[in-house]
Amino acid sequence: MQKNTPSPSHFAYSTVSTAFFLLFSLGLLLACETTPTRHNPSPLSLQPEEKIFRFQGPGHLDLQADHHPALVYRFEISVAQAGLYAFETHGKLDTLCALVHFTPTEERTLSVNDIGGTSENCKLIWALPSGTHIFKVRTDGIGPFRVQLDRVAWQKQVNVTLRSGGTTAGHIEGVFDRHRFRFHLPAPRMIQIQATGEGNLQCILQKAGASWRYDPSFRQPYGSCVLGRLLEPGEYLFDLRSDQPNTSYKITYQKVRMSPLQAGQIHEGFLREETFDIYQLDLPKDRYHRIQSHGALAIRCTLEDEPGHVIAASHTPDAPCLIEGSFPPKRYLLRVRTDKPAQQGRYQISFEPLPFTSLPTHTQREFLPPFHQALQIYQIHIQTPQLYHFSIDKRSAHCVLSDQIGQKPPIMDLSESDQCAFFAELETGRYFLKVYPLEREEQPYQLSVAPYQPASSNQLEDRKPRLIGPVELGHNSVFLVHVHKPQTVVLETHGSLDTVCELFRAELPLDKQTPIDRNDDKGSAHRFNCQISRFLMPGQYKLRVRVQSQKGGRFWVQRRTLTVPQIRIGQPISAVFKDKRKPHRYLLPLPQPTILALRTESGIDTVCDLLNNDGEHVAKDDDSGTDQNCMLTQILPAGFYSLQVSVHREVGPYRLFADTLPSPSLQPNTPLDGAFYPPYRTNYYTLQLPKGGQFTMRTYGNQDTLCALFNPQGKLLAKNDDRPHNDKNCQITEVLAAGTYFLQIRLHNNVKPEGNMPFRVGLTSP
């Protein structure tokens, strides 16, 4: 290696162009061998100074950096032979390297890097033709440093021609080796090249005869090498290298067909593994554009305004392609490929421009869409960033809000019973509300779009959510809840904050009473939200919401009144399941203690879940009734209860029955004859014990029975199956205090009921 020593004749001072100074001032970091960019000069008040050095490459130069903060070191290095070269610094200083090229009118930066060398040193690798080349270095600090230019190995394969649809394999030995390939295009064509290997690959596409130094058509950082380009006719060169030695690779090259996609038409195609199709489509103005694939094949698609520049894409894995939005009117490219590497098959793709109705942000209008039109689209132009409320009344509908390129903003969804209602915090821009009526009927609906208006008092009103915050950990908010008539009220929070809800009576201070109800982490919107669902009598209540999140933020509080059908003893209810995801809920008021029997009759598989007014599970049953219907019996104190009926698989009609079961008195040493009658096949007996002692309860006969003993609140005290002697009868022996008890005798689940099945029950005391 030739060593160069600086001399005073090598020093000169000049003014560098403002573009280079601006680039260094911003600290712009670009990858090695990136596409060159042009920088137009602009006047600056501060101009950096340059020290100029010249030497022959390969070689190095040792220098001393001074304290001048705006000093740039410029190196004019001559190389006699074209090749791949590495320019780098050595030393303890933090350095920034740049390769530049001068034209008669401007200075162009070809590559900039502040990493790549050892420690804080910079390094550039570039293919240089013979001649003089200009590198610039800027240092951070004072002290010695070295600049060095070395030639690196470059292995070429110039005689390999890529064939469309074929695969070419090879092996790269060194990290500086480069393999070159060529292909010819007789006409304009979209091409795809993909290289796979064991290490990270870098690929460079260049038109033959152009300058590798200044005019690369495509240069990619190390990683996966996949490129698609629409190219003009001519000869092209493709270079490949790896960041790891001894890398085996495979290259696939194919000419991609590009077809027009007309609005309102369905185009059929076939995708193979690792391939894609390209479509040209012209998007009209003042339309909402929908592009989607059809069929079972999972498709990924991207909308590009020029090859490789994606402006919208489908994001749902294992699903057809769907791109929606209102894009500027022009010609676009649609790239279609399979969602998984091993998939292939036929698909269909379509493009449909849809009309929309523009609405102001303060809207409350009634619409009557045509019977045959299932989708309505509304454009809302937001000029003031803030929180907005969207709602649809008088018709069942599903709503989707998205921005101009189909992205969905975060919303707080308060929709219920197939009604559309949500809040969204929107920035300035155009948004689109898509309304899907759930019932095809000529019935108008009322659409409302308005900014959120904060409430003026702390009273919670029905279906008027309150936004609270920003708040911190430990914040408490108290709201008044006025109930005018008996009703089921839901009090809940929404948002990402961890909250606790407590319900009190309003007559006393909160610190002087115990909450009527309390809930934590059982909200319907988020697992950290709280929700109280309770039947309340007329009166004044207070809701306290406490924030437990470590981070601050905002949350919503909402009150809802549920319209719940009421169960009346002895009056069957007929209903129909239309959606198995939505259980049916009923209110059960019991003015006095009751032995309750509930069951369904249907051809579907039902589940019954009985809850008390605190939301606690009291009893649950699945398949105890006939034909996979639910059936349960329970001793219940006076109060309000909620019954939820759900369905497992198929939906359909059912009938719900509620009955009270008799409970004859069972006296000591006086056996009673009984029988299991359909449909419940469960008998209850009342035990009035004037004084305590040890008591034995048992059955007699040939029926397979189960015994259970309860207190008046329905709490299980003891149970037995098959007595101590393992016969079919049951027996319970317990020491009991004076009081009232209930004995339950029921037929074993394994027994098939056949008519009236008699048995005898007795109570004895020693």
PDB file of C-alpha atoms in Angstrom, residues 27-264:
ATOM      1  CA  GLY A  27     -27.022  14.361  10.375  1.00  0.00           C
ATOM      2  CA  LEU A  28     -28.716  12.492   7.545  1.00  0.00           C
ATOM      3  CA  LEU A  29     -27.864   8.776   7.607  1.00  0.00           C
ATOM      4  CA  LEU A  30     -28.216   6.870   4.383  1.00  0.00           C
ATOM      5  CA  ALA A  31     -27.376   3.218   3.628  1.00  0.00           C
ATOM      6  CA  CYS A  32     -24.283   2.306   1.614  1.00  0.00           C
ATOM      7  CA  GLU A  33     -24.760   2.610  -2.148  1.00  0.00           C
ATOM      8  CA  THR A  34     -28.142   4.323  -1.913  1.00  0.00           C
ATOM      9  CA  THR A  35     -29.768   5.993  -4.873  1.00  0.00           C
ATOM     10  CA  PRO A  36     -28.129   9.409  -5.422  1.00  0.00           C
ATOM     11  CA  THR A  37     -30.205  12.487  -4.740  1.00  0.00           C
ATOM     12  CA  ARG A  38     -29.894  16.048  -6.008  1.00  0.00           C
ATOM     13  CA  HIS A  39     -29.502  18.965  -3.622  1.00  0.00           C
ATOM     14  CA  ASN A  40     -30.133  22.519  -4.846  1.00  0.00           C
ATOM     15  CA  PRO A  41     -27.986  25.231  -3.186  1.00  0.00           C
ATOM     16  CA  SER A  42     -29.640  27.746  -0.905  1.00  0.00           C
ATOM     17  CA  PRO A  43     -28.003  30.786   0.761  1.00  0.00           C
ATOM     18  CA  LEU A  44     -26.793  30.268   4.349  1.00  0.00           C
ATOM     19  CA  SER A  45     -25.245  32.736   6.729  1.00  0.00           C
ATOM     20  CA  LEU A  46     -22.625  30.213   7.884  1.00  0.00           C
ATOM     21  CA  GLN A  47     -20.401  28.453   5.320  1.00  0.00           C
ATOM     22  CA  PRO A  48     -18.117  25.562   6.377  1.00  0.00           C
ATOM     23  CA  GLU A  49     -14.430  25.605   5.471  1.00  0.00           C
ATOM     24  CA  GLU A  50     -12.646  22.787   3.693  1.00  0.00           C
ATOM     25  CA  LYS A  51      -9.111  21.414   3.859  1.00  0.00           C
ATOM     26  CA  ILE A  52      -8.274  19.675   0.611  1.00  0.00           C
ATOM     27  CA  PHE A  53      -5.935  16.658   0.346  1.00  0.00           C
ATOM     28  CA  ARG A  54      -4.947  14.643  -2.671  1.00  0.00           C
ATOM     29  CA  PHE A  55      -3.429  11.142  -2.867  1.00  0.00           C
ATOM     30  CA  GLN A  56      -3.284   8.039  -5.019  1.00  0.00           C
ATOM     31  CA  GLY A  57      -5.490   5.095  -4.226  1.00  0.00           C
ATOM     32  CA  PRO A  58      -5.290   2.466  -2.904  1.00  0.00           C
ATOM     33  CA  GLY A  59      -3.561   4.255  -0.024  1.00  0.00           C
ATOM     34  CA  HIS A  60      -4.026   6.059   3.264  1.00  0.00           C
ATOM     35  CA  LEU A  61      -3.404   9.441   4.853  1.00  0.00           C
ATOM     36  CA  ASP A  62      -2.721  10.322   8.516  1.00  0.00           C
ATOM     37  CA  LEU A  63      -4.116  13.650   9.753  1.00  0.00           C
ATOM     38  CA  GLN A  64      -4.642  15.711  12.907  1.00  0.00           C
ATOM     39  CA  ALA A  65      -8.165  17.083  13.504  1.00  0.00           C
ATOM     40  CA  ASP A  66      -8.308  20.553  15.047  1.00  0.00           C
ATOM     41  CA  HIS A  67     -11.027  22.243  17.084  1.00  0.00           C
ATOM     42  CA  HIS A  68     -12.688  24.069  14.153  1.00  0.00           C
ATOM     43  CA  PRO A  69     -16.403  23.018  14.437  1.00  0.00           C
ATOM     44  CA  ALA A  70     -17.305  23.774  10.805  1.00  0.00           C
ATOM     45  CA  LEU A  71     -14.234  22.224   9.162  1.00  0.00           C
ATOM     46  CA  VAL A  72     -14.712  19.646   6.404  1.00  0.00           C
ATOM     47  CA  TYR A  73     -11.858  17.466   5.126  1.00  0.00           C
ATOM     48  CA  ARG A  74     -11.996  16.940   1.383  1.00  0.00           C
ATOM     49  CA  PHE A  75     -10.029  14.141  -0.296  1.00  0.00           C
ATOM     50  CA  GLU A  76      -9.419  14.010  -4.055  1.00  0.00           C
ATOM     51  CA  ILE A  77      -8.307  10.426  -4.633  1.00  0.00           C
ATOM     52  CA  SER A  78      -7.118   9.098  -7.997  1.00  0.00           C
ATOM     53  CA  VAL A  79      -7.607   5.429  -8.903  1.00  0.00           C
ATOM     54  CA  ALA A  80      -6.011   3.905 -11.975  1.00  0.00           C
ATOM     55  CA  GLN A  81      -8.221   0.826 -12.254  1.00  0.00           C
ATOM     56  CA  ALA A  82     -12.003   0.563 -12.017  1.00  0.00           C
ATOM     57  CA  GLY A  83     -13.347  -1.697  -9.276  1.00  0.00           C
ATOM     58  CA  LEU A  84     -15.109  -1.970  -5.959  1.00  0.00           C
ATOM     59  CA  TYR A  85     -13.462   0.207  -3.284  1.00  0.00           C
ATOM     60  CA  ALA A  86     -13.871   0.773   0.460  1.00  0.00           C
ATOM     61  CA  PHE A  87     -13.255   4.257   1.893  1.00  0.00           C
ATOM     62  CA  GLU A  88     -13.033   4.382   5.693  1.00  0.00           C
ATOM     63  CA  THR A  89     -11.577   6.211   8.685  1.00  0.00           C
ATOM     64  CA  HIS A  90      -9.536   4.861  11.598  1.00  0.00           C
ATOM     65  CA  GLY A  91      -8.986   6.329  15.046  1.00  0.00           C
ATOM     66  CA  LYS A  92     -10.894   7.359  18.165  1.00  0.00           C
ATOM     67  CA  LEU A  93     -12.875  10.218  16.604  1.00  0.00           C
ATOM     68  CA  ASP A  94     -16.540  10.047  15.604  1.00  0.00           C
ATOM     69  CA  THR A  95     -16.546  10.599  11.836  1.00  0.00           C
ATOM     70  CA  LEU A  96     -19.010  11.075   8.978  1.00  0.00           C
ATOM     71  CA  CYS A  97     -18.119  10.098   5.384  1.00  0.00           C
ATOM     72  CA  ALA A  98     -19.605  11.222   2.088  1.00  0.00           C
ATOM     73  CA  LEU A  99     -18.955  10.513  -1.595  1.00  0.00           C
ATOM     74  CA  VAL A 100     -19.813  13.486  -3.821  1.00  0.00           C
ATOM     75  CA  HIS A 101     -19.765  14.315  -7.514  1.00  0.00           C
ATOM     76  CA  PHE A 102     -19.547  17.754  -9.114  1.00  0.00           C
ATOM     77  CA  THR A 103     -21.379  18.827 -12.241  1.00  0.00           C
ATOM     78  CA  PRO A 104     -21.034  22.248 -13.891  1.00  0.00           C
ATOM     79  CA  THR A 105     -24.120  23.509 -12.026  1.00  0.00           C
ATOM     80  CA  GLU A 106     -24.314  21.601  -8.737  1.00  0.00           C
ATOM     81  CA  GLU A 107     -22.818  19.168  -6.271  1.00  0.00           C
ATOM     82  CA  ARG A 108     -24.503  15.753  -5.961  1.00  0.00           C
ATOM     83  CA  THR A 109     -24.172  13.543  -2.905  1.00  0.00           C
ATOM     84  CA  LEU A 110     -23.877   9.898  -3.927  1.00  0.00           C
ATOM     85  CA  SER A 111     -23.634   8.275  -0.504  1.00  0.00           C
ATOM     86  CA  VAL A 112     -23.340   9.321   3.161  1.00  0.00           C
ATOM     87  CA  ASN A 113     -22.588   7.113   6.162  1.00  0.00           C
ATOM     88  CA  ASP A 114     -21.430   7.608   9.752  1.00  0.00           C
ATOM     89  CA  ILE A 115     -21.127   3.912  10.604  1.00  0.00           C
ATOM     90  CA  GLY A 116     -19.652   0.802   9.027  1.00  0.00           C
ATOM     91  CA  GLY A 117     -16.114   1.108  10.364  1.00  0.00           C
ATOM     92  CA  THR A 118     -14.706   0.079  13.721  1.00  0.00           C
ATOM     93  CA  SER A 119     -15.894   1.956  16.819  1.00  0.00           C
ATOM     94  CA  GLU A 120     -17.224   5.407  15.772  1.00  0.00           C
ATOM     95  CA  ASN A 121     -15.549   5.375  12.363  1.00  0.00           C
ATOM     96  CA  CYS A 122     -17.387   5.657   9.052  1.00  0.00           C
ATOM     97  CA  LYS A 123     -17.080   3.465   5.965  1.00  0.00           C
ATOM     98  CA  LEU A 124     -18.350   3.617   2.369  1.00  0.00           C
ATOM     99  CA  ILE A 125     -18.233   0.868  -0.273  1.00  0.00           C
ATOM    100  CA  TRP A 126     -18.722   1.975  -3.870  1.00  0.00           C
ATOM    101  CA  ALA A 127     -17.960   0.803  -7.397  1.00  0.00           C
ATOM    102  CA  LEU A 128     -15.544   3.408  -8.796  1.00  0.00           C
ATOM    103  CA  PRO A 129     -14.433   3.852 -12.416  1.00  0.00           C
ATOM    104  CA  SER A 130     -10.859   4.966 -13.112  1.00  0.00           C
ATOM    105  CA  GLY A 131     -10.198   8.643 -12.489  1.00  0.00           C
ATOM    106  CA  THR A 132     -10.399  11.107  -9.588  1.00  0.00           C
ATOM    107  CA  HIS A 133     -13.105  10.808  -6.944  1.00  0.00           C
ATOM    108  CA  ILE A 134     -14.023  13.180  -4.127  1.00  0.00           C
ATOM    109  CA  PHE A 135     -14.723  12.026  -0.582  1.00  0.00           C
ATOM    110  CA  LYS A 136     -15.500  14.292   2.362  1.00  0.00           C
ATOM    111  CA  VAL A 137     -15.072  13.652   6.096  1.00  0.00           C
ATOM    112  CA  ARG A 138     -16.314  15.556   9.099  1.00  0.00           C
ATOM    113  CA  THR A 139     -14.953  14.826  12.591  1.00  0.00           C
ATOM    114  CA  ASP A 140     -16.386  15.303  16.049  1.00  0.00           C
ATOM    115  CA  GLY A 141     -13.493  16.075  18.377  1.00  0.00           C
ATOM    116  CA  ILE A 142      -9.752  16.782  18.293  1.00  0.00           C
ATOM    117  CA  GLY A 143      -6.992  14.248  17.664  1.00  0.00           C
ATOM    118  CA  PRO A 144      -5.305  12.052  15.073  1.00  0.00           C
ATOM    119  CA  PHE A 145      -7.240  10.015  12.530  1.00  0.00           C
ATOM    120  CA  ARG A 146      -6.534   8.139   9.303  1.00  0.00           C
ATOM    121  CA  VAL A 147      -8.429   7.958   6.017  1.00  0.00           C
ATOM    122  CA  GLN A 148      -7.898   4.923   3.812  1.00  0.00           C
ATOM    123  CA  LEU A 149      -9.045   3.716   0.406  1.00  0.00           C
ATOM    124  CA  ASP A 150      -8.673  -0.009  -0.384  1.00  0.00           C
ATOM    125  CA  ARG A 151      -9.838  -2.105  -3.271  1.00  0.00           C
ATOM    126  CA  VAL A 152     -12.033  -5.071  -2.410  1.00  0.00           C
ATOM    127  CA  ALA A 153     -12.611  -8.253  -4.335  1.00  0.00           C
ATOM    128  CA  TRP A 154     -15.377  -8.226  -6.960  1.00  0.00           C
ATOM    129  CA  GLN A 155     -16.333 -11.410  -8.682  1.00  0.00           C
ATOM    130  CA  LYS A 156     -18.566 -11.054 -11.749  1.00  0.00           C
ATOM    131  CA  GLN A 157     -20.711 -13.417 -13.787  1.00  0.00           C
ATOM    132  CA  VAL A 158     -21.317 -11.383 -16.888  1.00  0.00           C
ATOM    133  CA  ASN A 159     -22.388 -14.148 -19.227  1.00  0.00           C
ATOM    134  CA  VAL A 160     -25.438 -15.404 -17.279  1.00  0.00           C
ATOM    135  CA  THR A 161     -28.694 -14.435 -18.964  1.00  0.00           C
ATOM    136  CA  LEU A 162     -31.900 -14.556 -16.917  1.00  0.00           C
ATOM    137  CA  ARG A 163     -34.814 -16.342 -18.586  1.00  0.00           C
ATOM    138  CA  SER A 164     -38.408 -15.467 -17.763  1.00  0.00           C
ATOM    139  CA  GLY A 165     -39.995 -18.157 -15.581  1.00  0.00           C
ATOM    140  CA  GLY A 166     -36.634 -19.813 -14.891  1.00  0.00           C
ATOM    141  CA  THR A 167     -34.462 -20.195 -11.787  1.00  0.00           C
ATOM    142  CA  THR A 168     -30.712 -19.488 -11.611  1.00  0.00           C
ATOM    143  CA  ALA A 169     -28.555 -20.750  -8.711  1.00  0.00           C
ATOM    144  CA  GLY A 170     -25.095 -19.666  -7.603  1.00  0.00           C
ATOM    145  CA  HIS A 171     -22.628 -19.301  -4.732  1.00  0.00           C
ATOM    146  CA  ILE A 172     -21.042 -16.070  -3.417  1.00  0.00           C
ATOM    147  CA  GLU A 173     -17.710 -16.694  -1.677  1.00  0.00           C
ATOM    148  CA  GLY A 174     -16.778 -13.316  -0.144  1.00  0.00           C
ATOM    149  CA  VAL A 175     -18.766 -10.461   1.359  1.00  0.00           C
ATOM    150  CA  PHE A 176     -17.406  -8.103  -1.320  1.00  0.00           C
ATOM    151  CA  ASP A 177     -18.089 -10.437  -4.237  1.00  0.00           C
ATOM    152  CA  ARG A 178     -20.757  -9.387  -6.660  1.00  0.00           C
ATOM    153  CA  HIS A 179     -22.505 -11.628  -9.201  1.00  0.00           C
ATOM    154  CA  ARG A 180     -23.920  -9.952 -12.285  1.00  0.00           C
ATOM    155  CA  PHE A 181     -26.713 -11.123 -14.590  1.00  0.00           C
ATOM    156  CA  ARG A 182     -28.430  -9.655 -17.627  1.00  0.00           C
ATOM    157  CA  PHE A 183     -31.827  -9.794 -19.363  1.00  0.00           C
ATOM    158  CA  HIS A 184     -33.389  -8.161 -22.407  1.00  0.00           C
ATOM    159  CA  LEU A 185     -36.846  -6.580 -22.852  1.00  0.00           C
ATOM    160  CA  PRO A 186     -38.044  -6.052 -26.447  1.00  0.00           C
ATOM    161  CA  ALA A 187     -41.049  -4.013 -25.255  1.00  0.00           C
ATOM    162  CA  PRO A 188     -42.217  -2.216 -22.072  1.00  0.00           C
ATOM    163  CA  ARG A 189     -42.904  -4.872 -19.453  1.00  0.00           C
ATOM    164  CA  MET A 190     -43.460  -5.352 -15.741  1.00  0.00           C
ATOM    165  CA  ILE A 191     -40.784  -7.702 -14.351  1.00  0.00           C
ATOM    166  CA  GLN A 192     -40.276  -9.440 -11.013  1.00  0.00           C
ATOM    167  CA  ILE A 193     -36.927 -10.657  -9.642  1.00  0.00           C
ATOM    168  CA  GLN A 194     -36.570 -12.472  -6.338  1.00  0.00           C
ATOM    169  CA  ALA A 195     -33.325 -13.739  -4.814  1.00  0.00           C
ATOM    170  CA  THR A 196     -33.263 -16.036  -1.781  1.00  0.00           C
ATOM    171  CA  GLY A 197     -30.225 -17.203   0.153  1.00  0.00           C
ATOM    172  CA  GLU A 198     -28.789 -18.077   3.534  1.00  0.00           C
ATOM    173  CA  GLY A 199     -27.698 -14.527   4.405  1.00  0.00           C
ATOM    174  CA  ASN A 200     -28.970 -11.007   3.830  1.00  0.00           C
ATOM    175  CA  LEU A 201     -28.785 -10.185   0.127  1.00  0.00           C
ATOM    176  CA  GLN A 202     -28.434  -6.875  -1.679  1.00  0.00           C
ATOM    177  CA  CYS A 203     -29.611  -6.482  -5.261  1.00  0.00           C
ATOM    178  CA  ILE A 204     -28.969  -3.685  -7.770  1.00  0.00           C
ATOM    179  CA  LEU A 205     -30.812  -3.230 -11.060  1.00  0.00           C
ATOM    180  CA  GLN A 206     -29.201  -1.115 -13.788  1.00  0.00           C
ATOM    181  CA  LYS A 207     -29.812  -0.447 -17.452  1.00  0.00           C
ATOM    182  CA  ALA A 208     -26.839  -1.647 -19.538  1.00  0.00           C
ATOM    183  CA  GLY A 209     -24.603   1.194 -20.671  1.00  0.00           C
ATOM    184  CA  ALA A 210     -25.639   3.550 -17.871  1.00  0.00           C
ATOM    185  CA  SER A 211     -23.242   4.675 -15.161  1.00  0.00           C
ATOM    186  CA  TRP A 212     -23.207   2.449 -12.117  1.00  0.00           C
ATOM    187  CA  ARG A 213     -21.790   5.368 -10.232  1.00  0.00           C
ATOM    188  CA  TYR A 214     -24.606   7.829 -10.794  1.00  0.00           C
ATOM    189  CA  ASP A 215     -27.686   6.199 -12.335  1.00  0.00           C
ATOM    190  CA  PRO A 216     -28.816   3.052 -10.518  1.00  0.00           C
ATOM    191  CA  SER A 217     -32.375   2.114 -11.376  1.00  0.00           C
ATOM    192  CA  PHE A 218     -32.848   0.121  -8.156  1.00  0.00           C
ATOM    193  CA  ARG A 219     -30.500  -0.396  -5.203  1.00  0.00           C
ATOM    194  CA  GLN A 220     -31.700  -2.184  -2.092  1.00  0.00           C
ATOM    195  CA  PRO A 221     -30.127  -2.355   1.416  1.00  0.00           C
ATOM    196  CA  TYR A 222     -29.120  -5.768   2.695  1.00  0.00           C
ATOM    197  CA  GLY A 223     -32.150  -7.900   3.476  1.00  0.00           C
ATOM    198  CA  SER A 224     -34.626  -9.824   1.354  1.00  0.00           C
ATOM    199  CA  CYS A 225     -34.192  -9.166  -2.358  1.00  0.00           C
ATOM    200  CA  VAL A 226     -37.585  -8.803  -4.054  1.00  0.00           C
ATOM    201  CA  LEU A 227     -38.230  -6.191  -6.712  1.00  0.00           C
ATOM    202  CA  GLY A 228     -40.894  -5.464  -9.265  1.00  0.00           C
ATOM    203  CA  ARG A 229     -40.478  -2.743 -11.870  1.00  0.00           C
ATOM    204  CA  LEU A 230     -42.185  -1.478 -14.983  1.00  0.00           C
ATOM    205  CA  LEU A 231     -39.232  -1.157 -17.403  1.00  0.00           C
ATOM    206  CA  GLU A 232     -38.740   0.355 -20.832  1.00  0.00           C
ATOM    207  CA  PRO A 233     -37.327  -1.744 -23.725  1.00  0.00           C
ATOM    208  CA  GLY A 234     -33.588  -2.444 -23.547  1.00  0.00           C
ATOM    209  CA  GLU A 235     -30.761  -4.458 -21.986  1.00  0.00           C
ATOM    210  CA  TYR A 236     -30.581  -4.606 -18.180  1.00  0.00           C
ATOM    211  CA  LEU A 237     -27.988  -5.764 -15.648  1.00  0.00           C
ATOM    212  CA  PHE A 238     -28.769  -7.232 -12.243  1.00  0.00           C
ATOM    213  CA  ASP A 239     -26.097  -7.451  -9.489  1.00  0.00           C
ATOM    214  CA  LEU A 240     -26.329  -9.559  -6.336  1.00  0.00           C
ATOM    215  CA  ARG A 241     -24.123  -9.764  -3.233  1.00  0.00           C
ATOM    216  CA  SER A 242     -24.368 -10.980   0.383  1.00  0.00           C
ATOM    217  CA  ASP A 243     -23.271  -9.717   3.812  1.00  0.00           C
ATOM    218  CA  GLN A 244     -22.082 -13.231   4.742  1.00  0.00           C
ATOM    219  CA  PRO A 245     -19.362 -15.335   3.084  1.00  0.00           C
ATOM    220  CA  ASN A 246     -20.135 -18.598   1.295  1.00  0.00           C
ATOM    221  CA  THR A 247     -23.762 -17.801   0.514  1.00  0.00           C
ATOM    222  CA  SER A 248     -25.743 -20.019  -1.837  1.00  0.00           C
ATOM    223  CA  TYR A 249     -28.630 -18.325  -3.594  1.00  0.00           C
ATOM    224  CA  LYS A 250     -31.421 -18.837  -6.104  1.00  0.00           C
ATOM    225  CA  ILE A 251     -32.786 -16.179  -8.464  1.00  0.00           C
ATOM    226  CA  THR A 252     -36.219 -16.330 -10.080  1.00  0.00           C
ATOM    227  CA  TYR A 253     -37.042 -13.924 -12.879  1.00  0.00           C
ATOM    228  CA  GLN A 254     -40.339 -13.546 -14.667  1.00  0.00           C
ATOM    229  CA  LYS A 255     -42.221 -11.103 -16.824  1.00  0.00           C
ATOM    230  CA  VAL A 256     -45.445 -10.228 -15.067  1.00  0.00           C
ATOM    231  CA  ARG A 257     -48.636  -9.809 -17.005  1.00  0.00           C
ATOM    232  CA  MET A 258     -50.430  -6.511 -16.505  1.00  0.00           C
ATOM    233  CA  SER A 259     -54.139  -6.402 -17.278  1.00  0.00           C
ATOM    234  CA  PRO A 260     -56.668  -3.579 -17.207  1.00  0.00           C
ATOM    235  CA  LEU A 261     -59.288  -3.764 -14.435  1.00  0.00           C
ATOM    236  CA  GLN A 262     -62.500  -2.033 -15.454  1.00  0.00           C
ATOM    237  CA  ALA A 263     -65.053  -0.671 -13.006  1.00  0.00           C
ATOM    238  CA  GLY A 264     -67.981  -2.998 -12.444  1.00  0.00           C
TER     239      GLY A 264
END
